[in-house]
Short mmCIF file of C-alpha atoms in Angstrom, two decimals:
data_model
loop_
_atom_site.label_atom_id
_atom_site.label_comp_id
_atom_site.label_asym_id
_atom_site.label_seq_id
_atom_site.Cartn_x
_atom_site.Cartn_y
_atom_site.Cartn_z
CA UNK A 248 36.59 53.04 17.19
CA UNK A 249 33.23 52.16 15.34
CA UNK A 250 31.50 54.79 13.44
CA UNK A 251 27.77 54.82 12.96
CA UNK A 252 25.50 57.42 10.92
CA UNK A 253 22.11 58.41 12.34
CA UNK A 254 20.30 60.79 9.90
CA UNK A 255 22.89 63.61 9.30
CA UNK A 256 24.66 63.21 12.55
CA UNK A 257 27.90 61.13 12.67
CA UNK A 258 28.75 59.80 15.95
CA UNK A 259 31.86 58.05 17.30
CA UNK A 260 31.76 55.58 20.06
CA UNK A 261 33.87 52.69 21.39
CA UNK A 262 32.71 49.22 20.98
CA UNK A 263 32.01 48.79 24.58
CA UNK A 264 29.81 51.90 24.65
CA UNK A 265 26.10 52.15 23.74
CA UNK A 266 25.74 53.60 20.18
CA UNK A 267 22.71 55.71 21.64
CA UNK A 268 24.60 57.12 24.53
CA UNK A 269 24.22 60.85 24.59
CA UNK A 270 21.46 60.89 21.93
CA UNK A 271 18.68 61.63 24.29
CA UNK A 272 17.88 64.87 22.14
CA UNK A 273 17.79 63.09 18.79
CA UNK A 274 14.27 62.69 17.30
CA UNK A 275 13.96 59.00 16.58
CA UNK A 276 10.24 58.91 16.08
CA UNK A 277 10.86 58.63 12.30
CA UNK A 278 12.99 55.63 12.90
CA UNK A 279 10.45 53.94 15.05
CA UNK A 280 7.72 54.54 12.41
CA UNK A 281 9.82 53.20 9.66
CA UNK A 282 10.63 50.32 12.01
CA UNK A 283 6.98 49.55 12.67
CA UNK A 284 6.29 49.68 8.82
CA UNK A 285 9.22 47.35 8.21
CA UNK A 286 7.73 45.02 10.90
CA UNK A 287 4.17 45.12 9.47
CA UNK A 288 5.65 44.50 5.90
CA UNK A 289 7.67 41.60 7.22
CA UNK A 290 4.73 40.01 9.04
CA UNK A 291 2.64 40.45 5.68
CA UNK A 292 5.41 38.88 3.68
CA UNK A 293 5.60 35.99 6.15
CA UNK A 294 1.92 35.47 5.84
CA UNK A 295 2.27 35.61 2.08
CA UNK A 296 5.04 33.19 2.12
CA UNK A 297 2.87 30.82 4.34
CA UNK A 298 0.03 31.08 2.03
CA UNK A 299 2.23 30.19 -0.85
CA UNK A 300 3.73 27.34 1.03
CA UNK A 301 0.43 26.02 1.75
CA UNK A 302 -0.71 26.18 -1.93
CA UNK A 303 2.53 24.52 -2.98
CA UNK A 304 1.94 21.76 -0.36
CA UNK A 305 -1.47 21.16 -1.88
CA UNK A 306 -0.07 21.24 -5.41
CA UNK A 307 2.69 18.70 -4.55
CA UNK A 308 0.24 16.41 -2.69
CA UNK A 309 -2.11 16.36 -5.84
CA UNK A 310 0.80 15.94 -8.12
CA UNK A 311 1.97 12.84 -6.05
CA UNK A 312 -1.47 11.28 -6.18
CA UNK A 313 -1.58 11.70 -9.96
CA UNK A 314 1.89 10.22 -10.31
CA UNK A 315 0.92 7.38 -8.23
CA UNK A 316 -2.11 6.63 -10.32
CA UNK A 317 -4.78 8.16 -7.97
CA UNK A 318 -6.38 10.86 -10.01
CA UNK A 319 -9.08 12.84 -8.37
CA UNK A 320 -12.55 12.45 -10.04
CA UNK A 321 -11.08 10.32 -12.87
CA UNK A 322 -10.37 6.69 -13.50
CA UNK A 323 -7.17 5.66 -15.33
CA UNK A 324 -7.94 3.77 -18.45
CA UNK A 325 -5.07 1.28 -17.71
CA UNK A 326 -6.03 0.54 -14.05
CA UNK A 327 -7.93 -2.58 -13.25
CA UNK A 328 -11.40 -2.24 -11.64
CA UNK A 329 -11.71 -4.43 -8.51
CA UNK A 330 -14.94 -6.35 -8.47
CA UNK A 331 -14.36 -8.18 -5.18
CA UNK A 332 -11.83 -8.87 -2.43
CA UNK A 333 -12.19 -12.14 -0.52
CA UNK A 334 -10.57 -13.81 2.50
CA UNK A 335 -10.38 -17.49 1.84
CA UNK A 336 -9.72 -20.30 4.43
CA UNK A 337 -8.94 -23.85 3.26
CA UNK A 338 -8.48 -27.20 4.58
CA UNK A 339 -6.25 -29.49 2.22
CA UNK A 340 -5.43 -33.10 1.68
CA UNK A 341 -2.36 -34.13 -0.22
CA UNK A 342 -1.80 -37.24 -2.22
CA UNK A 343 0.45 -39.12 -2.25
CA UNK A 344 2.12 -38.12 0.86
CA UNK A 345 4.92 -35.59 0.23
CA UNK A 346 8.39 -36.70 1.21
CA UNK A 347 7.74 -39.76 3.37
CA UNK A 348 11.38 -40.66 3.25
CA UNK A 349 12.60 -37.29 4.43
CA UNK A 350 14.81 -36.95 1.55
CA UNK A 351 13.31 -33.67 0.34
CA UNK A 352 13.07 -35.02 -3.24
CA UNK A 353 10.82 -33.25 -5.63
CA UNK A 354 7.62 -35.15 -6.24
CA UNK A 355 4.39 -34.91 -8.27
CA UNK A 356 1.40 -34.48 -5.84
CA UNK A 357 -2.21 -33.39 -5.76
CA UNK A 358 -3.55 -30.89 -3.27
CA UNK A 359 -7.30 -31.09 -2.93
CA UNK A 360 -8.82 -28.16 -0.78
CA UNK A 361 -12.11 -27.39 0.58
CA UNK A 362 -12.47 -23.62 0.78
CA UNK A 363 -14.69 -20.86 2.39
CA UNK A 364 -15.11 -17.38 0.85
CA UNK A 365 -16.02 -14.23 2.56
CA UNK A 366 -15.89 -11.31 0.09
CA UNK A 367 -16.74 -7.61 -0.29
CA UNK A 368 -18.30 -7.44 -3.72
CA UNK A 369 -18.11 -3.99 -5.25
CA UNK A 370 -19.59 -4.70 -8.69
CA UNK A 371 -22.80 -6.63 -7.55
CA UNK A 372 -25.95 -5.88 -5.59
CA UNK A 373 -24.74 -7.36 -2.41
CA UNK A 374 -21.83 -5.76 -0.56
CA UNK A 375 -21.09 -9.06 1.39
CA UNK A 376 -21.06 -12.28 -0.36
CA UNK A 377 -19.98 -15.82 0.73
CA UNK A 378 -19.17 -18.97 -1.05
CA UNK A 379 -17.77 -22.52 -0.74
CA UNK A 380 -15.18 -23.92 -3.04
CA UNK A 381 -13.20 -26.86 -4.08
CA UNK A 382 -9.68 -26.63 -5.32
CA UNK A 383 -7.52 -29.18 -7.19
CA UNK A 384 -3.79 -28.26 -7.31
CA UNK A 385 -1.56 -30.23 -9.52
CA UNK A 386 2.15 -29.76 -8.48
CA UNK A 387 4.75 -31.69 -10.64
CA UNK A 388 7.64 -30.92 -8.32
CA UNK A 389 6.58 -30.28 -4.82
CA UNK A 390 9.06 -30.31 -1.90
CA UNK A 391 8.80 -29.87 1.77
CA UNK A 392 11.65 -27.27 1.39
CA UNK A 393 12.10 -25.60 -1.84
CA UNK A 394 10.52 -23.46 -4.69
CA UNK A 395 7.46 -24.47 -6.51
CA UNK A 396 7.04 -22.59 -9.72
CA UNK A 397 4.98 -25.11 -11.80
CA UNK A 398 1.45 -26.37 -11.67
CA UNK A 399 -2.19 -25.58 -12.08
CA UNK A 400 -5.00 -24.81 -9.71
CA UNK A 401 -8.61 -25.28 -10.67
CA UNK A 402 -11.25 -23.87 -8.34
CA UNK A 403 -15.19 -23.97 -8.55
CA UNK A 404 -16.93 -21.49 -6.12
CA UNK A 405 -20.65 -21.69 -5.46
CA UNK A 406 -21.82 -18.32 -4.17
CA UNK A 407 -24.60 -17.58 -1.58
CA UNK A 408 -26.49 -15.91 -4.18
CA UNK A 409 -26.76 -19.02 -6.36
CA UNK A 410 -24.15 -18.02 -8.87
CA UNK A 411 -20.81 -19.98 -9.71
CA UNK A 412 -17.30 -19.18 -10.60
CA UNK A 413 -14.81 -21.38 -12.26
CA UNK A 414 -11.25 -20.27 -11.87
CA UNK A 415 -8.15 -21.62 -13.66
CA UNK A 416 -4.80 -20.57 -12.10
CA UNK A 417 -1.88 -21.28 -14.48
CA UNK A 418 0.81 -19.11 -12.78
CA UNK A 419 1.84 -20.51 -9.54
CA UNK A 420 4.77 -19.54 -7.36
CA UNK A 421 5.31 -21.10 -3.88
CA UNK A 422 8.32 -21.02 -1.44
CA UNK A 423 8.16 -23.84 1.11
CA UNK A 424 10.09 -24.29 4.13
CA UNK A 425 9.50 -27.33 6.33
CA UNK A 426 5.83 -27.42 5.17
CA UNK A 427 5.16 -23.75 5.48
CA UNK A 428 4.26 -22.32 2.06
CA UNK A 429 3.99 -18.75 0.86
CA UNK A 430 1.86 -18.88 -2.24
CA UNK A 431 1.02 -16.54 -4.99
CA UNK A 432 -1.13 -17.41 -8.01
CA UNK A 433 -2.79 -15.71 -10.93
CA UNK A 434 -5.44 -16.84 -13.42
CA UNK A 435 -8.68 -16.15 -15.00
CA UNK A 436 -12.42 -16.93 -14.41
CA UNK A 437 -14.11 -18.74 -17.16
CA UNK A 438 -16.53 -16.88 -19.59
CA UNK A 439 -19.23 -19.52 -18.67
CA UNK A 440 -19.21 -18.48 -14.95
CA UNK A 441 -22.32 -16.66 -13.63
CA UNK A 442 -20.30 -14.45 -11.34
CA UNK A 443 -16.95 -12.68 -12.24
CA UNK A 444 -17.04 -14.16 -15.73
CA UNK A 445 -13.76 -13.24 -17.64
CA UNK A 446 -12.24 -11.59 -14.62
CA UNK A 447 -8.62 -11.80 -13.75
CA UNK A 448 -8.05 -13.56 -10.30
CA UNK A 449 -5.02 -13.31 -8.11
CA UNK A 450 -4.40 -15.34 -4.86
CA UNK A 451 -1.86 -14.73 -2.21
CA UNK A 452 -1.36 -16.24 1.31
CA UNK A 453 0.05 -19.12 3.32
CA UNK A 454 -0.54 -22.90 3.63
CA UNK A 455 0.72 -24.84 6.59
CA UNK A 456 1.46 -28.38 5.79
CA UNK A 457 1.09 -31.01 8.36
CA UNK A 458 3.68 -34.02 8.30
CA UNK A 459 6.79 -32.62 6.66
CA UNK A 460 9.83 -33.88 8.29
CA UNK A 461 8.17 -37.09 9.52
CA UNK A 462 8.28 -40.71 8.31
CA UNK A 463 4.79 -40.59 7.08
CA UNK A 464 5.32 -37.33 5.12
CA UNK A 465 3.01 -34.42 4.41
CA UNK A 466 -0.53 -35.38 3.93
CA UNK A 467 -2.65 -32.48 4.99
CA UNK A 468 -2.68 -28.75 5.51
CA UNK A 469 -4.74 -25.67 6.13
CA UNK A 470 -4.27 -22.05 4.93
CA UNK A 471 -5.67 -18.55 4.63
CA UNK A 472 -5.45 -16.50 1.42
CA UNK A 473 -6.63 -13.13 -0.14
CA UNK A 474 -8.30 -13.46 -3.56
CA UNK A 475 -8.94 -10.39 -5.72
CA UNK A 476 -11.42 -10.44 -8.72
CA UNK A 477 -10.81 -7.62 -11.28
CA UNK A 478 -11.38 -6.69 -14.82
#
């Protein structure tokens, strides 16, 4: 038998019976009032908790942005300022032909490219700027399939506003598989340039070579890259 106390009255009932059976005459208005107060307090507490949760969520989001280097209303002293982001297409010729004997032996080759730049320029007067460039890539150990971690790339870009940029890339990394090359390069713009002087320049993208795996060897290619100028 289960025992339950209501106010000063102790009632006994079996588990299968209703605990309020026979209590029609008991005044439960006070219980209902207290219950209503408890519900209102509970609702107020839940609203308070939701408000705290929202504030905590905003705090966590802001903390995450600061930790990731995105500070609201401020600029990190160590963060680079992007001057322009460019999409570059190129048509290349390779001399001498790469791997004409299909032996995949590392060779010294020169890759000469004609490039077209389309850029969003953040630091200049024009938001959109275009240019044409010539590139000369010297690779001492190129292969149709293999890693290319040496070499230089010298680029001259003539921009649509009449300025020029001379870029020297001295850190080149390429992974080539049957003529398809994933490339990343980093370098600097010369101080004598009339656009982006002394900027850092990074290049990433792909070049598709033509002729790898043939008796004639690879003699040409075309590619698309992203170039970022920053200081």
